[in-house]
């Protein structure tokens, strides 16, 4: 507390964090049509305070999207899965984490497109993501950062699979890539809008395939049906 009895002002870094925390749910509701007045009200500050730590609304939105797309927390959550669990429950826990994050990201980006302010493009590419172009970070550097982050995700999933490598017909890295591809397509609203796949369904397909146990090509009829 200050001598006047008011709460001490936040440091610039903490203020930026608080603003990003307040902006993300508003982006899911209003897209980039959200106003700085709405953001300030949600954060409990005067509107002008925003511009002490962000030069404009667009930079705040880009920072919020960057937070939403940053996989650091998700990678830590995957790393925290109990390694003593059997393969299938470990993989289901991993898939659930990946699925929850991707569905959240798709919902946010969908809201940004649907609620884009008139006269603005529908996308604010966040820092460290493909498509973000500012004078400070060339696109090639952003693509490099994006690929590096994706590689970190694959490595985290690979670590989950590695103790049971002897049970897999493909390498742990290949299985991690397959899992991510299935979750991406199963959760993407434009790919699986009519029949989205749950994380459990994806793991079942990945581990067991779609052929019935004991099924073989010899048991199909002339049209390839069992």
Short mmCIF file of C-alpha atoms in Angstrom, two decimals:
data_model
loop_
_atom_site.label_atom_id
_atom_site.label_comp_id
_atom_site.label_asym_id
_atom_site.label_seq_id
_atom_site.Cartn_x
_atom_site.Cartn_y
_atom_site.Cartn_z
CA UNK A 1 0.00 0.00 0.00
CA UNK A 2 1.10 3.57 -0.65
CA UNK A 3 1.07 6.38 1.93
CA UNK A 4 -2.34 7.47 0.57
CA UNK A 5 -3.83 4.05 1.30
CA UNK A 6 -4.08 3.07 -2.36
CA UNK A 7 -2.75 -0.19 -3.69
CA UNK A 8 0.82 0.13 -4.96
CA UNK A 9 0.96 0.39 -8.77
CA UNK A 10 1.95 -2.72 -10.65
CA UNK A 11 5.29 -2.96 -12.37
CA UNK A 12 5.12 -2.70 -16.18
CA UNK A 13 5.63 -6.45 -16.58
CA UNK A 14 2.88 -7.30 -14.09
CA UNK A 15 0.59 -4.72 -15.69
CA UNK A 16 1.14 -6.27 -19.12
CA UNK A 17 0.40 -9.72 -17.69
CA UNK A 18 -2.80 -8.48 -16.02
CA UNK A 19 -3.95 -6.82 -19.24
CA UNK A 20 -3.30 -9.95 -21.27
CA UNK A 21 -5.20 -12.03 -18.70
CA UNK A 22 -8.17 -9.66 -18.99
CA UNK A 23 -8.03 -9.42 -22.78
CA UNK A 24 -8.10 -13.12 -23.65
CA UNK A 25 -11.69 -13.86 -22.50
CA UNK A 26 -12.85 -10.67 -24.21
CA UNK A 27 -11.26 -11.78 -27.48
CA UNK A 28 -13.19 -15.05 -27.26
CA UNK A 29 -16.39 -13.05 -26.92
CA UNK A 30 -15.84 -10.00 -29.13
CA UNK A 31 -12.88 -10.82 -31.35
CA UNK A 32 -10.74 -7.85 -32.29
CA UNK A 33 -13.85 -5.65 -32.12
CA UNK A 34 -13.20 -5.49 -28.36
CA UNK A 35 -12.54 -1.93 -27.21
CA UNK A 36 -9.84 -0.64 -24.92
CA UNK A 37 -12.62 0.66 -22.68
CA UNK A 38 -13.93 -2.90 -22.26
CA UNK A 39 -10.42 -4.17 -21.54
CA UNK A 40 -9.75 -1.43 -19.00
CA UNK A 41 -13.07 -2.12 -17.26
CA UNK A 42 -12.30 -5.86 -17.07
CA UNK A 43 -8.88 -5.08 -15.63
CA UNK A 44 -10.19 -2.47 -13.20
CA UNK A 45 -7.99 0.36 -14.48
CA UNK A 46 -8.33 3.63 -16.35
CA UNK A 47 -8.32 3.26 -20.11
CA UNK A 48 -5.20 5.40 -20.47
CA UNK A 49 -3.23 3.01 -18.27
CA UNK A 50 -3.24 0.48 -21.12
CA UNK A 51 -1.10 2.76 -23.24
CA UNK A 52 1.60 3.04 -20.61
CA UNK A 53 2.62 -0.55 -21.35
CA UNK A 54 1.22 -1.16 -24.87
CA UNK A 55 1.53 1.37 -27.71
CA UNK A 56 -1.90 0.50 -29.14
CA UNK A 57 -4.76 -2.00 -28.99
CA UNK A 58 -3.30 -4.09 -31.80
CA UNK A 59 -0.08 -4.78 -29.91
CA UNK A 60 -2.08 -5.83 -26.84
CA UNK A 61 -4.19 -8.20 -28.94
CA UNK A 62 -1.05 -9.64 -30.56
CA UNK A 63 0.48 -10.23 -27.13
CA UNK A 64 -2.72 -11.92 -25.91
CA UNK A 65 -2.78 -14.20 -28.94
CA UNK A 66 0.88 -14.95 -28.41
CA UNK A 67 0.07 -16.08 -24.87
CA UNK A 68 -2.79 -18.28 -26.11
CA UNK A 69 -0.56 -19.97 -28.68
CA UNK A 70 2.48 -20.37 -26.43
CA UNK A 71 2.76 -24.11 -25.65
CA UNK A 72 5.05 -23.72 -22.63
CA UNK A 73 2.40 -24.51 -20.00
CA UNK A 74 1.03 -27.39 -22.05
CA UNK A 75 4.49 -28.93 -22.45
CA UNK A 76 5.02 -28.70 -18.68
CA UNK A 77 1.65 -30.38 -18.12
CA UNK A 78 2.58 -33.24 -20.44
CA UNK A 79 5.94 -33.60 -18.68
CA UNK A 80 4.04 -33.94 -15.40
CA UNK A 81 2.13 -37.07 -16.47
CA UNK A 82 2.92 -39.98 -14.13
CA UNK A 83 5.57 -42.08 -15.93
CA UNK A 84 4.64 -45.15 -13.89
CA UNK A 85 1.21 -45.40 -15.52
CA UNK A 86 0.73 -47.98 -18.27
CA UNK A 87 1.07 -46.83 -21.88
CA UNK A 88 -2.62 -46.38 -22.68
CA UNK A 89 -3.59 -44.15 -19.72
CA UNK A 90 -0.41 -42.10 -20.24
CA UNK A 91 -1.30 -41.62 -23.88
CA UNK A 92 -4.92 -40.76 -23.06
CA UNK A 93 -3.76 -38.12 -20.58
CA UNK A 94 -1.40 -36.69 -23.21
CA UNK A 95 -4.10 -36.65 -25.87
CA UNK A 96 -6.55 -34.91 -23.54
CA UNK A 97 -4.03 -32.12 -22.87
CA UNK A 98 -3.30 -31.65 -26.58
CA UNK A 99 -6.99 -31.82 -27.50
CA UNK A 100 -8.07 -29.28 -24.87
CA UNK A 101 -5.43 -26.82 -25.99
CA UNK A 102 -6.19 -27.14 -29.70
CA UNK A 103 -9.94 -26.83 -29.26
CA UNK A 104 -9.34 -23.70 -27.18
CA UNK A 105 -7.04 -22.21 -29.79
CA UNK A 106 -9.46 -23.00 -32.62
CA UNK A 107 -12.33 -21.43 -30.68
CA UNK A 108 -10.31 -18.28 -30.05
CA UNK A 109 -9.18 -17.93 -33.66
CA UNK A 110 -12.72 -18.60 -34.83
CA UNK A 111 -14.01 -15.81 -32.61
CA UNK A 112 -11.35 -13.50 -34.01
CA UNK A 113 -12.55 -14.22 -37.55
CA UNK A 114 -16.27 -14.01 -36.79
CA UNK A 115 -16.04 -10.84 -34.72
CA UNK A 116 -13.39 -8.97 -36.63
CA UNK A 117 -13.90 -5.22 -36.45
CA UNK A 118 -15.05 -3.58 -39.73
CA UNK A 119 -12.10 -2.49 -41.79
CA UNK A 120 -9.66 -4.76 -39.96
CA UNK A 121 -8.20 -8.01 -41.16
CA UNK A 122 -9.49 -11.02 -39.28
CA UNK A 123 -6.14 -12.05 -37.92
CA UNK A 124 -3.62 -10.50 -35.59
CA UNK A 125 -0.67 -12.83 -35.92
CA UNK A 126 1.02 -13.08 -32.54
CA UNK A 127 4.76 -12.77 -32.03
CA UNK A 128 6.67 -16.01 -32.66
CA UNK A 129 3.98 -17.35 -34.98
CA UNK A 130 3.82 -17.67 -38.76
CA UNK A 131 2.17 -14.67 -40.33
CA UNK A 132 3.31 -12.15 -37.74
CA UNK A 133 5.12 -9.42 -39.57
CA UNK A 134 6.52 -6.47 -37.75
CA UNK A 135 9.53 -4.38 -38.30
CA UNK A 136 11.18 -6.10 -35.36
CA UNK A 137 10.79 -9.79 -36.33
CA UNK A 138 11.13 -10.98 -39.95
CA UNK A 139 8.72 -13.70 -41.05
CA UNK A 140 11.58 -16.18 -41.47
CA UNK A 141 12.45 -15.80 -37.78
CA UNK A 142 8.81 -16.28 -36.79
CA UNK A 143 8.56 -19.45 -38.86
CA UNK A 144 11.76 -20.72 -37.27
CA UNK A 145 10.35 -20.06 -33.80
CA UNK A 146 7.08 -21.80 -34.72
CA UNK A 147 8.88 -24.90 -35.99
CA UNK A 148 11.02 -24.98 -32.85
CA UNK A 149 7.96 -24.83 -30.58
CA UNK A 150 6.25 -27.59 -32.55
CA UNK A 151 9.39 -29.70 -32.22
CA UNK A 152 9.26 -29.17 -28.45
CA UNK A 153 5.67 -30.45 -28.36
CA UNK A 154 6.59 -33.56 -30.37
CA UNK A 155 9.57 -34.18 -28.10
CA UNK A 156 7.39 -33.91 -24.97
CA UNK A 157 4.94 -36.46 -26.39
CA UNK A 158 7.82 -38.68 -27.51
CA UNK A 159 9.13 -38.71 -23.94
CA UNK A 160 5.73 -40.01 -22.77
CA UNK A 161 5.92 -42.87 -25.27
CA UNK A 162 9.60 -43.76 -24.96
CA UNK A 163 9.36 -46.14 -21.94
CA UNK A 164 7.06 -48.42 -23.98
CA UNK A 165 8.89 -48.21 -27.29
CA UNK A 166 9.05 -52.02 -27.41
CA UNK A 167 5.22 -52.14 -27.63
CA UNK A 168 5.04 -49.89 -30.70
CA UNK A 169 5.38 -50.76 -34.37
CA UNK A 170 6.58 -47.22 -35.13
CA UNK A 171 9.17 -45.12 -33.36
CA UNK A 172 7.97 -42.98 -30.44
CA UNK A 173 8.60 -39.84 -32.50
CA UNK A 174 6.51 -41.15 -35.39
CA UNK A 175 3.69 -42.09 -33.02
CA UNK A 176 3.87 -38.61 -31.44
CA UNK A 177 3.56 -37.03 -34.88
CA UNK A 178 0.62 -39.27 -35.76
CA UNK A 179 -1.11 -38.42 -32.49
CA UNK A 180 -0.72 -34.70 -33.06
CA UNK A 181 -1.95 -34.97 -36.65
CA UNK A 182 -5.04 -36.93 -35.59
CA UNK A 183 -5.84 -34.51 -32.79
CA UNK A 184 -5.37 -31.49 -35.06
CA UNK A 185 -7.72 -32.87 -37.71
CA UNK A 186 -10.14 -34.33 -35.15
CA UNK A 187 -10.49 -31.02 -33.32
CA UNK A 188 -10.39 -28.61 -36.26
CA UNK A 189 -13.91 -27.23 -36.84
CA UNK A 190 -13.46 -27.03 -40.62
CA UNK A 191 -12.20 -30.61 -40.90
CA UNK A 192 -14.44 -32.48 -38.46
CA UNK A 193 -17.35 -30.12 -37.86
CA UNK A 194 -19.98 -32.84 -38.30
CA UNK A 195 -18.18 -35.56 -36.35
CA UNK A 196 -15.42 -34.22 -34.09
CA UNK A 197 -13.27 -36.89 -32.50
CA UNK A 198 -12.70 -37.00 -28.75
CA UNK A 199 -9.21 -37.50 -27.41
CA UNK A 200 -10.17 -41.01 -26.21
CA UNK A 201 -11.45 -41.96 -29.66
CA UNK A 202 -8.22 -40.72 -31.21
CA UNK A 203 -6.08 -42.78 -28.84
CA UNK A 204 -8.17 -45.89 -29.53
CA UNK A 205 -7.75 -45.43 -33.27
CA UNK A 206 -4.04 -44.78 -32.91
CA UNK A 207 -3.35 -47.82 -30.72
CA UNK A 208 -5.83 -50.30 -32.20
CA UNK A 209 -6.56 -49.08 -35.71
CA UNK A 210 -9.95 -49.47 -37.38
CA UNK A 211 -9.83 -53.16 -38.30
CA UNK A 212 -11.64 -55.56 -36.01
CA UNK A 213 -9.39 -57.85 -33.93
CA UNK A 214 -8.63 -60.96 -35.95
CA UNK A 215 -9.76 -59.33 -39.17
CA UNK A 216 -7.70 -59.83 -42.32
CA UNK A 217 -7.94 -59.08 -46.02
CA UNK A 218 -8.92 -62.69 -46.63
CA UNK A 219 -12.21 -62.12 -44.76
CA UNK A 220 -13.47 -59.34 -47.04
CA UNK A 221 -16.00 -59.73 -49.82
CA UNK A 222 -15.44 -58.63 -53.39
CA UNK A 223 -16.15 -55.00 -52.49
CA UNK A 224 -13.58 -54.94 -49.71
CA UNK A 225 -16.20 -55.15 -46.91
CA UNK A 226 -15.95 -57.57 -43.99
#
